[in-house]
Amino acid sequence: AIDPRFGSTWGTRLIEGRWIDTRDHADAERVAVVDTKFVERHAGGRPVLGQRFRVSPGESDDRVVTLVGVVEALTIEDVDDPPEGVVLVPLAQETPAFATVALRVRGDPGAYKPRLAEVMRGIDPDTPLYWVRTWD
């Protein structure tokens, strides 16, 4: 699940369609953006904009989303993981158990860790900050 600033923060290029934005609130039609690896793997490279699919087929989760955008291949987990296909849904339409905060900073990213901890305490003092790392 992502917020509308995901693309600009990660520097990810939109290939076609649109990014998730403020239109995609909790009461709006459920949408998703996928990467090119998802399109290759699940659609054989055929056009996918406007297509609908179940996010977790075979599970009790019955979320159906409409594809509104395609982005370049993404690596979401570890930089050494091969890209397998990514589905991005609006954070406003999800309730994740865990969240990742990604920041683009100037200078030494490690030096920003104390400030990030301070910001997180200001948002919610009971939310732990862990696995802070840089991403090249």
Short mmCIF file of N, CA and C in Angstrom, two decimals:
data_model
loop_
_atom_site.label_atom_id
_atom_site.label_comp_id
_atom_site.label_asym_id
_atom_site.label_seq_id
_atom_site.Cartn_x
_atom_site.Cartn_y
_atom_site.Cartn_z
N ALA A 1 0.86 -1.18 0.00
CA ALA A 1 0.00 0.00 0.00
C ALA A 1 0.90 1.24 0.00
N ILE A 2 0.58 2.20 -0.85
CA ILE A 2 1.41 3.40 -1.00
C ILE A 2 0.58 4.66 -0.88
N ASP A 3 1.27 5.76 -0.62
CA ASP A 3 0.59 7.06 -0.64
C ASP A 3 0.90 7.74 -1.97
N PRO A 4 0.26 8.87 -2.24
CA PRO A 4 0.47 9.54 -3.53
C PRO A 4 1.89 10.02 -3.80
N ARG A 5 2.77 10.04 -2.81
CA ARG A 5 4.14 10.52 -3.03
C ARG A 5 5.14 9.40 -3.30
N PHE A 6 4.67 8.19 -3.40
CA PHE A 6 5.56 7.05 -3.60
C PHE A 6 6.45 7.22 -4.84
N GLY A 7 5.87 7.53 -5.96
CA GLY A 7 6.62 7.63 -7.21
C GLY A 7 7.73 8.65 -7.16
N SER A 8 7.43 9.83 -6.63
CA SER A 8 8.45 10.88 -6.59
C SER A 8 9.51 10.57 -5.54
N THR A 9 9.14 9.95 -4.43
CA THR A 9 10.12 9.60 -3.41
C THR A 9 11.09 8.54 -3.92
N TRP A 10 10.58 7.52 -4.56
CA TRP A 10 11.42 6.43 -5.04
C TRP A 10 12.02 6.71 -6.40
N GLY A 11 11.56 7.78 -7.06
CA GLY A 11 12.08 8.08 -8.39
C GLY A 11 11.64 7.07 -9.42
N THR A 12 10.45 6.54 -9.25
CA THR A 12 9.92 5.50 -10.13
C THR A 12 9.18 6.13 -11.30
N ARG A 13 9.45 5.62 -12.49
CA ARG A 13 8.88 6.17 -13.71
C ARG A 13 7.55 5.51 -14.04
N LEU A 14 6.55 6.34 -14.31
CA LEU A 14 5.24 5.87 -14.76
C LEU A 14 5.33 5.55 -16.25
N ILE A 15 4.93 4.36 -16.64
CA ILE A 15 4.98 3.93 -18.05
C ILE A 15 3.68 4.33 -18.76
N GLU A 16 2.55 4.04 -18.13
CA GLU A 16 1.26 4.41 -18.72
C GLU A 16 0.21 4.53 -17.63
N GLY A 17 -0.86 5.25 -17.94
CA GLY A 17 -1.93 5.44 -16.97
C GLY A 17 -1.59 6.53 -15.98
N ARG A 18 -1.91 6.29 -14.72
CA ARG A 18 -1.70 7.29 -13.68
C ARG A 18 -1.23 6.64 -12.39
N TRP A 19 -0.69 7.50 -11.53
CA TRP A 19 -0.30 7.09 -10.19
C TRP A 19 -1.53 7.09 -9.29
N ILE A 20 -1.41 6.46 -8.17
CA ILE A 20 -2.41 6.57 -7.11
C ILE A 20 -2.35 8.00 -6.61
N ASP A 21 -3.52 8.60 -6.39
CA ASP A 21 -3.56 9.98 -5.95
C ASP A 21 -4.72 10.21 -4.98
N THR A 22 -5.05 11.46 -4.71
CA THR A 22 -6.07 11.79 -3.71
C THR A 22 -7.47 11.33 -4.11
N ARG A 23 -7.70 11.01 -5.38
CA ARG A 23 -8.99 10.46 -5.79
C ARG A 23 -9.24 9.09 -5.17
N ASP A 24 -8.17 8.43 -4.81
CA ASP A 24 -8.24 7.04 -4.38
C ASP A 24 -8.39 6.92 -2.86
N HIS A 25 -9.44 7.52 -2.34
CA HIS A 25 -9.71 7.51 -0.90
C HIS A 25 -10.45 6.23 -0.51
N ALA A 26 -10.73 6.07 0.76
CA ALA A 26 -11.32 4.84 1.29
C ALA A 26 -12.66 4.49 0.66
N ASP A 27 -13.46 5.48 0.29
CA ASP A 27 -14.79 5.22 -0.26
C ASP A 27 -14.81 5.16 -1.79
N ALA A 28 -13.68 5.33 -2.42
CA ALA A 28 -13.61 5.33 -3.89
C ALA A 28 -13.47 3.91 -4.42
N GLU A 29 -13.63 3.77 -5.73
CA GLU A 29 -13.41 2.48 -6.37
C GLU A 29 -11.99 2.01 -6.05
N ARG A 30 -11.85 0.73 -5.74
CA ARG A 30 -10.53 0.18 -5.43
C ARG A 30 -9.69 0.10 -6.70
N VAL A 31 -8.47 0.61 -6.61
CA VAL A 31 -7.59 0.67 -7.77
C VAL A 31 -6.22 0.11 -7.42
N ALA A 32 -5.41 -0.09 -8.45
CA ALA A 32 -4.04 -0.55 -8.25
C ALA A 32 -3.17 -0.07 -9.40
N VAL A 33 -1.89 0.05 -9.11
CA VAL A 33 -0.85 0.30 -10.09
C VAL A 33 0.05 -0.93 -10.04
N VAL A 34 0.46 -1.42 -11.19
CA VAL A 34 1.34 -2.59 -11.24
C VAL A 34 2.62 -2.22 -11.97
N ASP A 35 3.64 -3.06 -11.79
CA ASP A 35 4.88 -2.80 -12.52
C ASP A 35 4.95 -3.66 -13.79
N THR A 36 5.95 -3.40 -14.61
CA THR A 36 6.06 -4.09 -15.90
C THR A 36 6.29 -5.59 -15.73
N LYS A 37 6.94 -6.00 -14.65
CA LYS A 37 7.14 -7.44 -14.41
C LYS A 37 5.80 -8.12 -14.14
N PHE A 38 4.90 -7.46 -13.44
CA PHE A 38 3.56 -7.99 -13.22
C PHE A 38 2.85 -8.17 -14.56
N VAL A 39 2.95 -7.17 -15.43
CA VAL A 39 2.29 -7.23 -16.74
C VAL A 39 2.86 -8.39 -17.55
N GLU A 40 4.17 -8.55 -17.56
CA GLU A 40 4.79 -9.65 -18.30
C GLU A 40 4.35 -11.00 -17.75
N ARG A 41 4.34 -11.11 -16.43
CA ARG A 41 4.07 -12.40 -15.78
C ARG A 41 2.59 -12.79 -15.84
N HIS A 42 1.69 -11.82 -15.67
CA HIS A 42 0.28 -12.16 -15.54
C HIS A 42 -0.59 -11.78 -16.73
N ALA A 43 -0.07 -10.96 -17.62
CA ALA A 43 -0.87 -10.55 -18.77
C ALA A 43 -0.15 -10.80 -20.09
N GLY A 44 1.02 -11.42 -20.02
CA GLY A 44 1.75 -11.72 -21.24
C GLY A 44 2.08 -10.49 -22.06
N GLY A 45 2.20 -9.34 -21.38
CA GLY A 45 2.53 -8.10 -22.07
C GLY A 45 1.32 -7.41 -22.70
N ARG A 46 0.12 -8.03 -22.61
CA ARG A 46 -1.08 -7.40 -23.17
C ARG A 46 -1.46 -6.16 -22.37
N PRO A 47 -2.20 -5.22 -22.96
CA PRO A 47 -2.63 -4.02 -22.23
C PRO A 47 -3.45 -4.38 -20.99
N VAL A 48 -3.19 -3.68 -19.90
CA VAL A 48 -3.88 -4.01 -18.65
C VAL A 48 -4.71 -2.85 -18.08
N LEU A 49 -4.51 -1.64 -18.56
CA LEU A 49 -5.26 -0.52 -17.99
C LEU A 49 -6.75 -0.78 -18.09
N GLY A 50 -7.45 -0.55 -16.99
CA GLY A 50 -8.89 -0.76 -16.94
C GLY A 50 -9.29 -2.18 -16.60
N GLN A 51 -8.34 -3.11 -16.63
CA GLN A 51 -8.66 -4.49 -16.27
C GLN A 51 -8.89 -4.60 -14.78
N ARG A 52 -9.74 -5.55 -14.40
CA ARG A 52 -10.03 -5.78 -12.98
C ARG A 52 -9.50 -7.16 -12.60
N PHE A 53 -9.00 -7.27 -11.37
CA PHE A 53 -8.55 -8.58 -10.90
C PHE A 53 -8.65 -8.65 -9.39
N ARG A 54 -8.70 -9.88 -8.91
CA ARG A 54 -8.76 -10.15 -7.47
C ARG A 54 -7.33 -10.12 -6.93
N VAL A 55 -7.11 -9.36 -5.87
CA VAL A 55 -5.77 -9.19 -5.31
C VAL A 55 -5.22 -10.50 -4.76
N SER A 56 -6.04 -11.25 -4.04
CA SER A 56 -5.58 -12.51 -3.43
C SER A 56 -6.51 -13.65 -3.84
N PRO A 57 -6.42 -14.12 -5.09
CA PRO A 57 -7.31 -15.20 -5.52
C PRO A 57 -7.12 -16.45 -4.68
N GLY A 58 -8.22 -17.12 -4.39
CA GLY A 58 -8.14 -18.35 -3.61
C GLY A 58 -8.12 -18.13 -2.11
N GLU A 59 -8.05 -16.90 -1.67
CA GLU A 59 -8.06 -16.61 -0.24
C GLU A 59 -9.40 -15.96 0.12
N SER A 60 -9.65 -15.81 1.41
CA SER A 60 -10.92 -15.22 1.85
C SER A 60 -11.00 -13.74 1.49
N ASP A 61 -9.88 -13.13 1.17
CA ASP A 61 -9.84 -11.72 0.78
C ASP A 61 -10.51 -11.57 -0.59
N ASP A 62 -11.56 -10.75 -0.65
CA ASP A 62 -12.29 -10.62 -1.91
C ASP A 62 -12.07 -9.27 -2.60
N ARG A 63 -10.93 -8.63 -2.32
CA ARG A 63 -10.66 -7.33 -2.93
C ARG A 63 -10.47 -7.45 -4.43
N VAL A 64 -11.27 -6.70 -5.16
CA VAL A 64 -11.12 -6.61 -6.61
C VAL A 64 -10.70 -5.18 -6.90
N VAL A 65 -9.67 -5.02 -7.72
CA VAL A 65 -9.15 -3.69 -8.04
C VAL A 65 -9.19 -3.48 -9.55
N THR A 66 -9.22 -2.21 -9.94
CA THR A 66 -9.11 -1.83 -11.34
C THR A 66 -7.72 -1.26 -11.56
N LEU A 67 -7.01 -1.73 -12.58
CA LEU A 67 -5.67 -1.24 -12.86
C LEU A 67 -5.73 0.13 -13.51
N VAL A 68 -5.06 1.09 -12.89
CA VAL A 68 -5.07 2.46 -13.40
C VAL A 68 -3.70 2.92 -13.89
N GLY A 69 -2.63 2.14 -13.62
CA GLY A 69 -1.31 2.56 -14.03
C GLY A 69 -0.31 1.42 -14.08
N VAL A 70 0.73 1.64 -14.88
CA VAL A 70 1.84 0.69 -14.98
C VAL A 70 3.12 1.49 -14.79
N VAL A 71 4.01 0.99 -13.93
CA VAL A 71 5.29 1.64 -13.67
C VAL A 71 6.42 0.69 -14.06
N GLU A 72 7.64 1.25 -14.12
CA GLU A 72 8.80 0.42 -14.44
C GLU A 72 8.96 -0.68 -13.38
N ALA A 73 9.72 -1.70 -13.70
CA ALA A 73 9.94 -2.82 -12.78
C ALA A 73 10.48 -2.31 -11.45
N LEU A 74 9.92 -2.82 -10.36
CA LEU A 74 10.29 -2.37 -9.02
C LEU A 74 10.93 -3.48 -8.21
N THR A 75 11.78 -3.10 -7.29
CA THR A 75 12.31 -3.99 -6.27
C THR A 75 11.83 -3.42 -4.94
N ILE A 76 10.95 -4.12 -4.30
CA ILE A 76 10.34 -3.62 -3.06
C ILE A 76 11.03 -4.18 -1.82
N GLU A 77 11.49 -5.39 -1.86
CA GLU A 77 12.09 -6.01 -0.68
C GLU A 77 13.58 -5.70 -0.60
N ASP A 78 14.41 -6.64 -1.01
CA ASP A 78 15.86 -6.46 -0.95
C ASP A 78 16.40 -6.18 -2.34
N VAL A 79 17.43 -5.38 -2.41
CA VAL A 79 17.97 -5.00 -3.72
C VAL A 79 18.47 -6.19 -4.52
N ASP A 80 18.80 -7.30 -3.88
CA ASP A 80 19.28 -8.47 -4.59
C ASP A 80 18.14 -9.38 -5.07
N ASP A 81 16.89 -9.10 -4.66
CA ASP A 81 15.76 -9.92 -5.09
C ASP A 81 15.44 -9.65 -6.55
N PRO A 82 15.17 -10.71 -7.32
CA PRO A 82 14.77 -10.47 -8.72
C PRO A 82 13.36 -9.88 -8.75
N PRO A 83 13.12 -8.92 -9.62
CA PRO A 83 11.76 -8.35 -9.70
C PRO A 83 10.78 -9.41 -10.20
N GLU A 84 9.70 -9.65 -9.45
CA GLU A 84 8.74 -10.69 -9.80
C GLU A 84 7.38 -10.13 -10.17
N GLY A 85 7.15 -8.88 -9.96
CA GLY A 85 5.84 -8.29 -10.22
C GLY A 85 5.29 -7.69 -8.95
N VAL A 86 4.91 -6.44 -9.03
CA VAL A 86 4.46 -5.71 -7.85
C VAL A 86 3.09 -5.12 -8.11
N VAL A 87 2.22 -5.19 -7.10
CA VAL A 87 0.91 -4.55 -7.12
C VAL A 87 0.92 -3.48 -6.03
N LEU A 88 0.65 -2.24 -6.43
CA LEU A 88 0.61 -1.13 -5.49
C LEU A 88 -0.84 -0.66 -5.36
N VAL A 89 -1.33 -0.59 -4.12
CA VAL A 89 -2.70 -0.14 -3.87
C VAL A 89 -2.64 1.10 -2.98
N PRO A 90 -3.68 1.92 -2.99
CA PRO A 90 -3.67 3.13 -2.17
C PRO A 90 -3.67 2.82 -0.68
N LEU A 91 -2.79 3.48 0.05
CA LEU A 91 -2.76 3.33 1.50
C LEU A 91 -4.11 3.68 2.10
N ALA A 92 -4.81 4.64 1.52
CA ALA A 92 -6.13 5.06 2.02
C ALA A 92 -7.18 3.96 1.89
N GLN A 93 -6.91 2.95 1.06
CA GLN A 93 -7.86 1.85 0.87
C GLN A 93 -7.39 0.57 1.54
N GLU A 94 -6.33 0.63 2.30
CA GLU A 94 -5.74 -0.54 2.97
C GLU A 94 -5.57 -0.25 4.45
N THR A 95 -5.45 -1.30 5.22
CA THR A 95 -5.09 -1.18 6.62
C THR A 95 -3.94 -2.14 6.89
N PRO A 96 -2.72 -1.72 6.57
CA PRO A 96 -1.59 -2.64 6.73
C PRO A 96 -1.23 -2.84 8.20
N ALA A 97 -0.73 -4.03 8.51
CA ALA A 97 -0.27 -4.32 9.86
C ALA A 97 1.07 -3.62 10.13
N PHE A 98 1.86 -3.45 9.08
CA PHE A 98 3.16 -2.81 9.18
C PHE A 98 3.26 -1.78 8.07
N ALA A 99 4.06 -0.76 8.29
CA ALA A 99 4.25 0.26 7.27
C ALA A 99 5.72 0.59 7.15
N THR A 100 6.11 0.96 5.96
CA THR A 100 7.46 1.42 5.70
C THR A 100 7.39 2.89 5.35
N VAL A 101 8.27 3.65 5.95
CA VAL A 101 8.37 5.07 5.63
C VAL A 101 9.64 5.25 4.83
N ALA A 102 9.52 5.77 3.61
CA ALA A 102 10.68 6.01 2.76
C ALA A 102 10.87 7.51 2.62
N LEU A 103 12.10 7.95 2.80
CA LEU A 103 12.42 9.37 2.71
C LEU A 103 13.54 9.58 1.72
N ARG A 104 13.49 10.68 1.02
CA ARG A 104 14.60 11.10 0.16
C ARG A 104 15.22 12.29 0.88
N VAL A 105 16.49 12.17 1.26
CA VAL A 105 17.15 13.24 2.02
C VAL A 105 18.39 13.72 1.27
N ARG A 106 18.82 14.92 1.63
CA ARG A 106 20.08 15.45 1.09
C ARG A 106 21.17 15.19 2.10
N GLY A 107 22.36 14.87 1.62
CA GLY A 107 23.47 14.62 2.52
C GLY A 107 23.49 13.17 2.97
N ASP A 108 24.09 12.94 4.12
CA ASP A 108 24.27 11.60 4.67
C ASP A 108 22.93 11.09 5.22
N PRO A 109 22.35 10.04 4.60
CA PRO A 109 21.06 9.56 5.09
C PRO A 109 21.13 9.03 6.52
N GLY A 110 22.25 8.44 6.90
CA GLY A 110 22.39 7.93 8.26
C GLY A 110 22.28 9.02 9.31
N ALA A 111 22.68 10.22 8.95
CA ALA A 111 22.62 11.34 9.90
C ALA A 111 21.18 11.77 10.17
N TYR A 112 20.25 11.35 9.33
CA TYR A 112 18.85 11.75 9.51
C TYR A 112 18.11 10.86 10.49
N LYS A 113 18.69 9.73 10.87
CA LYS A 113 18.01 8.77 11.75
C LYS A 113 17.50 9.41 13.05
N PRO A 114 18.29 10.21 13.78
CA PRO A 114 17.75 10.82 15.00
C PRO A 114 16.54 11.72 14.73
N ARG A 115 16.58 12.46 13.64
CA ARG A 115 15.45 13.34 13.30
C ARG A 115 14.22 12.50 12.96
N LEU A 116 14.42 11.41 12.24
CA LEU A 116 13.30 10.53 11.89
C LEU A 116 12.67 9.96 13.16
N ALA A 117 13.48 9.54 14.11
CA ALA A 117 12.95 9.03 15.38
C ALA A 117 12.13 10.09 16.10
N GLU A 118 12.60 11.32 16.06
CA GLU A 118 11.88 12.44 16.68
C GLU A 118 10.54 12.68 15.99
N VAL A 119 10.52 12.65 14.67
CA VAL A 119 9.29 12.85 13.90
C VAL A 119 8.29 11.74 14.23
N MET A 120 8.76 10.50 14.26
CA MET A 120 7.87 9.37 14.55
C MET A 120 7.30 9.47 15.96
N ARG A 121 8.11 9.88 16.93
CA ARG A 121 7.59 10.05 18.29
C ARG A 121 6.51 11.12 18.32
N GLY A 122 6.67 12.17 17.50
CA GLY A 122 5.66 13.22 17.43
C GLY A 122 4.36 12.75 16.82
N ILE A 123 4.43 11.80 15.89
CA ILE A 123 3.23 11.25 15.26
C ILE A 123 2.55 10.27 16.20
N ASP A 124 3.32 9.35 16.74
CA ASP A 124 2.77 8.34 17.65
C ASP A 124 3.91 7.80 18.51
N PRO A 125 3.97 8.21 19.77
CA PRO A 125 5.08 7.77 20.63
C PRO A 125 5.10 6.26 20.89
N ASP A 126 3.99 5.56 20.60
CA ASP A 126 3.94 4.12 20.83
C ASP A 126 4.32 3.30 19.60
N THR A 127 4.62 3.97 18.49
CA THR A 127 5.02 3.26 17.28
C THR A 127 6.54 3.13 17.25
N PRO A 128 7.04 1.91 17.27
CA PRO A 128 8.50 1.74 17.26
C PRO A 128 9.09 2.02 15.88
N LEU A 129 10.30 2.50 15.90
CA LEU A 129 11.05 2.75 14.67
C LEU A 129 12.17 1.71 14.62
N TYR A 130 12.17 0.89 13.61
CA TYR A 130 13.19 -0.16 13.50
C TYR A 130 13.50 -0.43 12.04
N TRP A 131 14.56 -1.18 11.82
CA TRP A 131 15.05 -1.52 10.48
C TRP A 131 15.33 -0.27 9.66
N VAL A 132 15.89 0.74 10.28
CA VAL A 132 16.25 1.96 9.56
C VAL A 132 17.50 1.65 8.75
N ARG A 133 17.43 1.89 7.45
CA ARG A 133 18.57 1.58 6.59
C ARG A 133 18.53 2.49 5.36
N THR A 134 19.67 2.56 4.70
CA THR A 134 19.73 3.33 3.47
C THR A 134 19.43 2.43 2.29
N TRP A 135 19.04 3.04 1.20
CA TRP A 135 18.68 2.28 0.00
C TRP A 135 19.31 2.98 -1.18
N ASP A 136 20.32 2.41 -1.75
CA ASP A 136 21.00 3.02 -2.90
C ASP A 136 20.31 2.62 -4.18
#
